Amino acid sequence: MSAARPGIVYLVGAGPGDPGLLTARAIELLTTADAIVHDRLIPPGAVHLAKPEAEVISVGKEGGGPSTPQDDINRILVELASAGKSVVRLKGGDPFVFGRGGEEALVLREAGLGFEVIPGVTSGIAAPAAAGIPVTQRGMSSAIALVTGHEDPSKGETSLDYEGLAKFPGTLALYMGVKRLGSIATSLIEAGRRPDEPVAIIERGTFPDQRTTVATLETIAEVAERENVKAPAITLVGEVASLREQLEWRERLSLHGRKVVVTRARAQAGTLADTLTGLGAEAIEVPAIRIEPIAPGEPLDPRGFDLLCLTSTNAVDLLFERIEAAGLDSRSLAGITVAAIGQGTARALASQGIKADIVPERAVAEGLLESLEGHSFKRVLIARAEEARDLLPDTLRERGSEVTIEVLYRTVTEDLSEVEVSAVTGADAITFTSASTVRNLIGALGGADRIAGDSPRLISIGPITSEELRAHGLEPSVEATRHDIDGLIEALVADSSR
């Protein structure tokens, strides 16, 4: 594989919608192309992979809404490639399956321009799989036909052979057929397809808000209207649709369909967001804080201390940057008792080759102080945030320790766009991982009243975060029993199943 080359148009399939189904080649081209010309139905965040200087052009088509004419799209592709730019033409699904990729390739060839085709996962296969429906199954279906539902069979001439489709010995996957579902079903039945044949419609397949509706060919149009089924959707006609009840998996995920806001700093948000996505949620990253290092690059020598206390993953990362600036490494902690508040902090230490000696059950300063009772430490180094509470150092001084506080970072409020504000107020739940995420999010929203009430649910990582919520007149919907990210997720899942 290689980076996008000048003067080449890459017809790239973006897959059905789940960002995890973007191919490795698609990601490589998105990150290196000079220009990206994209459709509307592409994975969230796909265009954010573009390099900062890349030109990003939306040419999305929407039924009943604004659309870019195909001739204009062709012209844009030719102009960009003729100017010597590397171009990604990003399409939902696969570019050569009802994606007009063949038409665009012909235009490029006629213009004497180079192109490459990057296949994508097509929704006619992916959406049923996400709904627990195999498109082929031994004893049920040994073939699948991919069919456009865009044509209206009630309007005279059609390029579709409904008699042939009715006799087809397998599964029919209909693309873009929601509005014409009634006439399509009638035409298939009149041509000989069984009225009681199972049918499934998968809306927004592979997205967090995926929804599946099951009926028969005779009743599907009525059921779809009653259930207010909307495009984009794949309609699957065939016996395999009857397996949905047994094999359904995605819509059974514990957080399926839930919109959950992640307020952690951008650098740490990804891990939590990925876990939530894996549980079926739509994870909305709205960082309420930004980590701002204090005195970056200033050397720090931990040797000579008896106890080192680290209060967060951020503290671990920045501490080791400062240790390296002193020309030292993890060996400089030899002989020092290392205490970590929280399993996440302990894991961050482990990634640096250090196993924490003390990890309190309660991931708060009080828990660490309980774990340190009965131990005597002459010199203590605490690596922490600027706004951290003074309970830990004050108590250790009272116990006779000489305490040095190394302030490594501060948390700064991130400004929110109107889109982000709407995402927060329209979410099902907001996760708060620290008191600073509470303060800064409320500040960015312009007041706590924007998230007051029972929706969205307010999920707190622990007592200190809960206290901060209450200080703003907000009662946490639930507080994690274990005061770390895993505990926060457990609390969210339990609350969502209530």
Coordinates of C-alpha atoms in Angstrom, one line a residue:
M1 CA 0.0 0.0 0.0
S2 CA 1.1 3.6 -0.6
A3 CA 0.0 7.2 -0.1
A4 CA -2.4 8.8 -2.5
R5 CA -0.6 9.8 -5.8
P6 CA -1.0 13.1 -7.6
G7 CA -3.5 13.2 -10.5
I8 CA -5.2 10.0 -9.5
V9 CA -8.9 9.7 -8.4
Y10 CA -9.5 6.9 -5.9
L11 CA -13.1 5.6 -6.0
V12 CA -13.3 4.6 -2.4
G13 CA -16.0 2.5 -0.7
A14 CA -16.7 3.9 2.8
G15 CA -18.7 0.9 3.9
P16 CA -22.2 0.9 5.4
G17 CA -21.7 3.4 8.2
D18 CA -19.8 1.9 11.1
P19 CA -16.3 3.6 11.1
G20 CA -14.8 0.2 12.1
L21 CA -15.8 -1.2 8.7
L22 CA -13.6 1.3 6.8
T23 CA -10.8 -0.7 5.1
A24 CA -7.2 -0.1 5.9
R25 CA -6.6 1.1 2.4
A26 CA -9.5 3.6 2.6
I27 CA -8.0 5.1 5.8
E28 CA -4.6 5.3 4.3
L29 CA -5.9 7.3 1.3
L30 CA -8.2 9.5 3.4
T31 CA -5.1 10.6 5.5
T32 CA -2.9 11.4 2.5
A33 CA -5.2 12.7 -0.3
D34 CA -5.1 16.4 -1.4
A35 CA -8.9 16.4 -1.8
I36 CA -11.9 14.4 -0.6
V37 CA -15.2 14.5 -2.5
H38 CA -17.7 12.7 -0.3
D39 CA -21.3 11.6 -0.3
R40 CA -23.7 12.1 2.6
L41 CA -24.0 8.6 3.9
I42 CA -20.4 7.9 5.1
P43 CA -19.1 6.9 8.5
P44 CA -19.1 9.6 11.2
G45 CA -15.6 11.2 11.4
A46 CA -14.4 9.7 8.1
V47 CA -13.5 13.2 6.6
H48 CA -11.8 14.2 9.9
L49 CA -9.1 11.8 8.9
A50 CA -8.1 14.3 6.1
K51 CA -4.8 16.1 6.5
P52 CA -5.3 19.7 7.6
E53 CA -4.5 21.2 4.2
A54 CA -6.8 18.9 2.3
E55 CA -9.8 20.2 0.4
V56 CA -13.0 18.6 1.5
I57 CA -16.1 18.9 -0.7
S58 CA -19.5 17.5 0.1
V59 CA -21.6 16.3 -2.9
G60 CA -24.2 14.4 -0.9
K61 CA -27.5 13.5 -2.4
E62 CA -30.6 13.4 -0.2
G63 CA -34.1 12.2 -1.4
G64 CA -36.4 15.2 -1.4
G65 CA -33.5 17.5 -0.3
P66 CA -30.6 19.4 -1.8
S67 CA -28.5 17.3 -4.2
T68 CA -25.4 17.9 -6.3
P69 CA -26.1 16.9 -9.9
Q70 CA -23.9 14.0 -11.2
D71 CA -22.6 16.1 -14.0
D72 CA -21.3 18.6 -11.4
I73 CA -19.6 15.8 -9.5
N74 CA -17.9 14.5 -12.6
R75 CA -16.7 18.0 -13.4
I76 CA -15.3 18.5 -9.9
L77 CA -13.4 15.2 -10.1
V78 CA -11.9 16.0 -13.5
E79 CA -10.9 19.5 -12.4
L80 CA -9.2 18.4 -9.2
A81 CA -7.3 15.5 -10.9
S82 CA -6.3 17.6 -13.9
A83 CA -4.8 20.1 -11.4
G84 CA -2.5 17.4 -10.3
K85 CA -4.2 16.7 -7.0
S86 CA -4.7 13.2 -5.4
V87 CA -8.4 12.8 -5.0
V88 CA -10.5 10.5 -2.9
R89 CA -14.1 10.1 -4.1
L90 CA -15.7 8.7 -0.9
K91 CA -18.9 6.8 -1.3
G92 CA -21.1 4.9 1.1
G93 CA -21.0 1.1 0.7
D94 CA -19.1 0.0 -2.4
P95 CA -18.5 2.4 -5.3
F96 CA -19.5 -0.2 -7.9
V97 CA -22.7 -1.4 -6.1
F98 CA -25.4 1.2 -6.9
G99 CA -22.8 3.9 -6.2
R100 CA -22.4 5.3 -9.8
G101 CA -18.7 4.5 -9.5
G102 CA -18.7 2.9 -12.9
E103 CA -20.1 6.1 -14.5
E104 CA -17.5 8.3 -12.8
A105 CA -14.7 5.9 -13.8
L106 CA -15.8 6.1 -17.5
V107 CA -15.8 9.9 -17.3
L108 CA -12.3 9.9 -15.8
R109 CA -11.1 7.4 -18.5
E110 CA -12.5 9.6 -21.3
A111 CA -10.7 12.6 -19.8
G112 CA -7.5 10.7 -19.9
L113 CA -7.2 10.6 -16.1
G114 CA -6.0 7.7 -13.9
F115 CA -8.3 6.1 -11.3
E116 CA -8.3 3.2 -8.8
V117 CA -11.2 1.4 -7.2
I118 CA -11.1 0.7 -3.5
P119 CA -14.0 -1.7 -2.7
G120 CA -16.1 -1.2 0.4
V121 CA -18.4 -3.4 2.4
T122 CA -21.8 -3.0 0.7
S123 CA -24.9 -2.4 2.9
G124 CA -26.9 -5.2 1.3
I125 CA -24.5 -7.7 3.0
A126 CA -23.5 -5.7 6.0
A127 CA -26.9 -4.4 7.3
P128 CA -28.4 -7.9 7.4
A129 CA -25.3 -9.3 9.1
A130 CA -25.6 -6.5 11.7
A131 CA -29.2 -7.5 12.2
G132 CA -28.3 -11.2 12.7
I133 CA -29.6 -12.3 9.3
P134 CA -27.2 -14.3 7.0
V135 CA -28.0 -13.6 3.4
T136 CA -27.2 -17.2 2.5
Q137 CA -27.9 -20.2 4.7
R138 CA -27.7 -23.9 4.0
G139 CA -31.2 -25.3 3.4
M140 CA -32.7 -21.8 3.0
S141 CA -30.8 -19.7 0.4
S142 CA -27.8 -20.5 -1.8
A143 CA -27.9 -17.2 -3.7
I144 CA -28.5 -13.5 -3.2
A145 CA -29.6 -10.9 -5.7
L146 CA -28.7 -7.2 -5.1
V147 CA -31.6 -5.2 -6.5
T148 CA -32.3 -1.4 -6.8
G149 CA -35.6 -0.4 -5.3
H150 CA -35.2 3.1 -6.7
E151 CA -37.4 2.3 -9.7
D152 CA -41.1 2.5 -9.4
P153 CA -42.7 -0.7 -10.8
S154 CA -46.1 1.1 -11.1
K155 CA -44.8 3.6 -13.7
G156 CA -44.9 1.4 -16.8
E157 CA -41.4 0.4 -18.1
T158 CA -38.9 -0.8 -15.6
S159 CA -35.5 -2.4 -16.1
L160 CA -36.3 -4.9 -13.4
D161 CA -37.6 -8.3 -14.3
Y162 CA -40.1 -8.9 -11.5
E163 CA -41.1 -12.3 -12.9
G164 CA -37.4 -13.3 -12.8
L165 CA -37.0 -11.9 -9.3
A166 CA -40.1 -13.8 -8.2
K167 CA -38.6 -17.0 -9.4
F168 CA -35.1 -16.3 -8.1
P169 CA -34.2 -19.2 -5.7
G170 CA -32.6 -17.1 -3.0
T171 CA -32.5 -13.9 -1.1
L172 CA -33.4 -10.5 -2.5
A173 CA -31.6 -7.4 -1.1
L174 CA -33.4 -4.2 -2.1
Y175 CA -31.5 -1.0 -1.9
M176 CA -33.2 2.5 -1.7
G177 CA -36.8 1.0 -1.8
V178 CA -38.5 2.4 1.3
K179 CA -40.8 4.9 -0.5
R180 CA -41.8 2.3 -3.1
L181 CA -42.1 -0.7 -0.8
G182 CA -45.8 -1.2 -1.4
S183 CA -45.6 -1.3 -5.2
I184 CA -42.5 -3.4 -5.1
A185 CA -44.1 -6.0 -2.8
T186 CA -47.2 -6.1 -4.9
S187 CA -45.3 -6.6 -8.1
L188 CA -43.3 -9.4 -6.6
I189 CA -46.4 -11.2 -5.3
E190 CA -48.3 -10.7 -8.6
A191 CA -45.2 -12.2 -10.3
G192 CA -45.4 -15.3 -8.1
R193 CA -43.4 -14.6 -5.0
R194 CA -45.0 -16.0 -1.8
P195 CA -47.1 -13.5 0.1
D196 CA -46.1 -15.0 3.5
E197 CA -42.4 -15.0 2.7
P198 CA -40.4 -13.4 5.6
V199 CA -39.1 -9.8 5.0
A200 CA -36.9 -7.7 7.1
I201 CA -36.1 -3.9 6.8
I202 CA -32.9 -2.8 8.4
E203 CA -32.7 1.0 8.9
R204 CA -29.3 2.6 9.3
G205 CA -27.6 -0.8 9.4
T206 CA -24.4 -0.9 11.5
F207 CA -25.0 2.5 13.0
P208 CA -25.7 2.8 16.8
D209 CA -29.4 3.6 16.1
Q210 CA -29.9 0.6 13.8
R211 CA -33.5 -0.7 13.8
T212 CA -34.9 -3.8 12.3
T213 CA -38.6 -4.4 11.3
V214 CA -39.8 -7.9 10.4
A215 CA -43.0 -8.8 8.6
T216 CA -44.1 -10.8 5.5
L217 CA -44.0 -9.7 1.9
E218 CA -47.8 -9.2 2.0
T219 CA -47.8 -7.0 5.2
I220 CA -44.3 -5.3 5.1
A221 CA -45.6 -2.0 3.5
E222 CA -48.3 -1.6 6.1
V223 CA -46.0 -2.5 9.0
A224 CA -43.3 -0.2 7.7
E225 CA -45.7 2.7 7.5
R226 CA -47.0 2.0 11.0
E227 CA -43.5 1.8 12.4
N228 CA -42.4 5.0 10.5
V229 CA -39.5 3.3 8.7
K230 CA -37.2 5.7 7.1
A231 CA -34.3 5.6 4.6
P232 CA -31.5 4.7 4.5
A233 CA -32.6 1.1 4.7
I234 CA -32.1 -2.3 3.2
T235 CA -35.1 -4.6 2.6
L236 CA -34.3 -8.3 2.7
V237 CA -36.8 -10.7 1.1
G238 CA -36.3 -14.4 1.8
E239 CA -36.5 -17.3 4.3
V240 CA -33.3 -16.1 5.9
A241 CA -35.2 -13.2 7.4
S242 CA -36.9 -15.7 9.8
L243 CA -33.5 -16.2 11.5
R244 CA -33.5 -12.7 12.8
E245 CA -35.2 -13.6 16.2
Q246 CA -32.5 -16.3 16.9
L247 CA -29.4 -14.6 15.6
E248 CA -30.1 -10.9 16.5
W249 CA -27.0 -9.5 18.3
R250 CA -26.3 -5.8 17.6
E251 CA -29.6 -4.5 18.9
R252 CA -29.2 -6.6 22.0
L253 CA -26.0 -4.8 23.0
S254 CA -26.4 -3.3 26.4
L255 CA -26.1 0.3 25.2
H256 CA -27.7 0.0 21.8
G257 CA -29.3 3.2 20.6
R258 CA -28.1 5.2 23.5
K259 CA -26.4 8.6 22.9
V260 CA -23.7 9.0 25.5
V261 CA -21.6 12.1 25.9
V262 CA -17.9 11.7 26.7
T263 CA -16.5 14.8 28.5
R264 CA -12.9 13.6 29.0
A265 CA -10.1 15.6 27.5
R266 CA -9.6 14.8 23.8
A267 CA -6.4 12.8 24.3
Q268 CA -8.1 10.4 26.8
A269 CA -11.6 10.4 25.3
G270 CA -10.9 7.8 22.6
T271 CA -10.6 4.8 24.9
L272 CA -13.8 5.4 26.7
A273 CA -15.6 6.3 23.5
D274 CA -14.4 3.1 21.8
T275 CA -15.6 1.0 24.7
L276 CA -19.1 2.6 24.6
T277 CA -19.3 2.1 20.9
G278 CA -18.5 -1.6 21.4
L279 CA -21.4 -1.8 23.7
G280 CA -23.7 -0.3 21.1
A281 CA -23.9 3.3 22.1
E282 CA -23.4 6.4 19.9
A283 CA -20.4 7.9 21.7
I284 CA -20.4 11.7 21.4
E285 CA -17.0 13.1 22.2
V286 CA -17.5 16.6 23.6
P287 CA -14.3 17.3 25.6
A288 CA -15.1 19.7 28.4
I289 CA -11.5 20.1 29.4
R290 CA -8.1 20.4 27.8
I291 CA -4.9 19.2 29.5
E292 CA -2.4 22.0 29.6
P293 CA 1.1 20.8 30.8
I294 CA 2.9 23.0 33.3
A295 CA 6.6 23.6 32.7
P296 CA 6.9 21.0 29.9
G297 CA 10.4 19.8 29.3
E298 CA 11.6 20.8 32.8
P299 CA 13.8 18.1 34.3
L300 CA 12.4 16.2 37.3
D301 CA 14.5 13.8 39.4
P302 CA 12.4 11.5 41.7
R303 CA 15.4 9.9 43.4
G304 CA 15.6 10.4 47.1
F305 CA 11.9 10.1 47.8
D306 CA 10.4 7.2 49.7
L307 CA 6.9 7.4 48.3
L308 CA 5.5 8.6 45.0
C309 CA 1.8 9.3 44.6
L310 CA 0.2 9.6 41.2
T311 CA -3.4 10.8 40.9
S312 CA -4.2 10.3 37.2
T313 CA -3.0 8.9 33.9
N314 CA -2.2 12.4 32.8
A315 CA 0.2 12.7 35.8
V316 CA 1.9 9.5 34.8
D317 CA 2.5 10.6 31.2
L318 CA 3.8 14.0 32.2
L319 CA 5.9 12.7 35.0
F320 CA 7.8 10.4 32.7
E321 CA 8.3 13.2 30.2
R322 CA 9.9 15.3 33.0
I323 CA 12.0 12.3 34.1
E324 CA 13.3 11.7 30.6
A325 CA 14.1 15.4 30.4
A326 CA 16.5 14.8 33.4
G327 CA 18.2 12.1 31.4
L328 CA 16.7 9.4 33.5
D329 CA 14.2 6.5 33.0
S330 CA 12.0 4.2 35.0
R331 CA 15.0 2.9 36.9
S332 CA 15.1 6.2 38.8
L333 CA 12.1 4.9 40.7
A334 CA 14.0 1.9 42.1
G335 CA 13.4 1.6 45.8
I336 CA 10.5 4.1 45.9
T337 CA 7.1 2.9 47.0
V338 CA 4.7 3.9 44.1
A339 CA 1.0 4.5 44.8
A340 CA -1.6 5.0 42.1
I341 CA -5.1 6.3 42.5
G342 CA -7.3 4.3 40.2
Q343 CA -6.8 1.2 38.0
G344 CA -6.3 3.5 35.0
T345 CA -3.4 5.2 36.6
A346 CA -1.9 1.8 37.5
R347 CA -2.2 0.7 33.9
A348 CA -0.5 3.8 32.7
L349 CA 2.3 3.1 35.1
A350 CA 2.5 -0.5 33.9
S351 CA 2.9 0.8 30.3
Q352 CA 6.1 2.5 31.6
G353 CA 7.4 -0.7 33.1
I354 CA 6.4 0.2 36.7
K355 CA 4.0 -1.9 38.8
A356 CA 2.2 0.2 41.4
D357 CA 2.9 -1.0 44.9
I358 CA -0.4 0.5 46.3
V359 CA -3.7 0.8 44.4
P360 CA -6.5 1.7 46.8
E361 CA -9.9 0.0 46.3
R362 CA -11.5 3.5 46.4
A363 CA -10.0 5.6 43.7
V364 CA -10.0 8.8 45.7
A365 CA -7.5 10.5 48.1
E366 CA -9.4 9.2 51.1
G367 CA -8.9 5.6 49.8
L368 CA -5.2 6.1 49.3
L369 CA -4.8 7.6 52.8
E370 CA -6.6 4.5 54.2
S371 CA -4.2 2.3 52.3
L372 CA -1.2 4.2 53.7
E373 CA -2.3 4.0 57.4
G374 CA 0.4 2.3 59.5
H375 CA 3.1 3.1 57.0
S376 CA 5.8 5.8 57.6
F377 CA 7.4 7.7 54.7
K378 CA 10.0 10.4 55.3
R379 CA 9.9 12.1 51.9
V380 CA 6.8 12.0 49.7
L381 CA 6.4 13.2 46.1
I382 CA 2.9 13.9 44.9
A383 CA 2.5 14.4 41.1
R384 CA -0.9 15.9 40.4
A385 CA -3.1 18.5 38.7
E386 CA -3.0 22.2 39.7
E387 CA -6.6 22.1 40.9
A388 CA -6.4 18.9 42.9
R389 CA -7.6 18.9 46.5
D390 CA -5.0 19.3 49.3
L391 CA -6.4 16.5 51.5
L392 CA -3.7 14.0 50.5
P393 CA -0.6 16.2 51.1
D394 CA -2.1 17.9 54.2
T395 CA -2.9 14.5 55.9
L396 CA 0.6 13.1 55.0
R397 CA 2.2 16.1 56.6
E398 CA 0.1 15.6 59.7
R399 CA 1.5 12.1 59.8
G400 CA 5.0 13.4 59.8
S401 CA 6.0 13.2 56.1
E402 CA 8.0 15.8 54.3
V403 CA 5.7 16.4 51.2
T404 CA 6.7 17.8 47.8
I405 CA 3.9 18.6 45.4
E406 CA 4.8 18.6 41.7
V407 CA 2.1 20.3 39.8
L408 CA 2.3 18.8 36.3
Y409 CA -0.8 20.1 34.5
R410 CA -3.9 22.1 34.7
T411 CA -7.3 21.5 33.1
V412 CA -8.6 24.3 30.9
T413 CA -12.2 24.8 29.7
E414 CA -12.8 23.9 26.1
D415 CA -15.2 26.1 24.1
L416 CA -18.2 24.2 22.6
S417 CA -19.8 24.8 19.3
E418 CA -23.5 25.0 18.9
V419 CA -23.5 21.6 17.4
E420 CA -21.7 20.2 20.5
V421 CA -24.1 22.0 22.8
S422 CA -27.1 20.5 21.0
A423 CA -25.4 17.1 21.2
V424 CA -25.0 17.4 24.9
T425 CA -28.5 18.5 25.7
G426 CA -30.0 16.0 23.3
A427 CA -28.1 13.0 24.7
D428 CA -29.4 10.1 26.7
A429 CA -26.5 10.3 29.2
I430 CA -23.4 12.4 30.0
T431 CA -20.4 10.8 31.6
F432 CA -18.3 12.8 34.1
T433 CA -14.9 11.5 34.9
S434 CA -13.7 14.3 37.3
A435 CA -14.9 17.4 39.1
S436 CA -13.2 19.5 36.5
T437 CA -15.3 17.9 33.7
V438 CA -18.4 19.0 35.6
R439 CA -17.2 22.6 36.2
N440 CA -15.9 23.1 32.7
L441 CA -18.9 21.5 30.9
I442 CA -21.4 23.6 32.9
G443 CA -19.3 26.7 32.2
A444 CA -19.2 25.9 28.5
L445 CA -23.0 25.4 28.4
G446 CA -23.5 28.7 30.2
G447 CA -25.3 27.1 33.2
A448 CA -26.4 23.9 34.8
D449 CA -30.0 24.4 33.7
R450 CA -29.2 23.1 30.3
I451 CA -28.7 19.6 31.7
A452 CA -31.1 19.7 34.7
G453 CA -33.9 17.2 35.1
D454 CA -34.0 13.5 34.3
S455 CA -32.7 13.7 30.8
P456 CA -29.9 13.5 30.0
R457 CA -28.8 11.1 32.8
L458 CA -25.8 12.3 34.7
I459 CA -23.2 9.5 35.3
S460 CA -20.6 10.3 37.9
I461 CA -17.3 8.4 38.3
G462 CA -17.2 8.9 42.1
P463 CA -18.0 11.0 45.2
I464 CA -15.8 14.0 44.4
T465 CA -17.4 14.3 41.0
S466 CA -20.8 13.9 42.5
E467 CA -20.1 16.6 45.1
E468 CA -19.2 19.0 42.2
L469 CA -22.5 18.2 40.4
R470 CA -24.5 18.9 43.6
A471 CA -22.6 22.1 44.1
H472 CA -24.1 23.2 40.8
G473 CA -27.6 22.1 41.8
L474 CA -27.5 18.8 39.9
E475 CA -28.1 15.4 41.4
P476 CA -26.1 12.6 39.8
S477 CA -28.4 10.0 38.3
V478 CA -26.0 7.3 39.3
E479 CA -22.5 7.1 40.9
A480 CA -20.0 4.4 40.1
T481 CA -19.3 2.0 42.8
R482 CA -15.7 1.6 41.6
H483 CA -14.3 5.0 41.0
D484 CA -12.5 4.4 37.7
I485 CA -13.5 4.1 34.0
D486 CA -14.5 0.5 34.2
G487 CA -16.7 1.3 37.1
L488 CA -18.2 4.3 35.3
I489 CA -19.1 2.1 32.3
E490 CA -20.7 -0.5 34.7
A491 CA -22.8 2.2 36.3
L492 CA -23.9 3.5 32.9
V493 CA -24.9 0.0 31.7
A494 CA -26.8 -0.6 34.9
D495 CA -28.6 2.7 34.6
S496 CA -29.5 2.1 31.0
S497 CA -31.2 -1.2 31.8
R498 CA -33.4 0.3 34.5

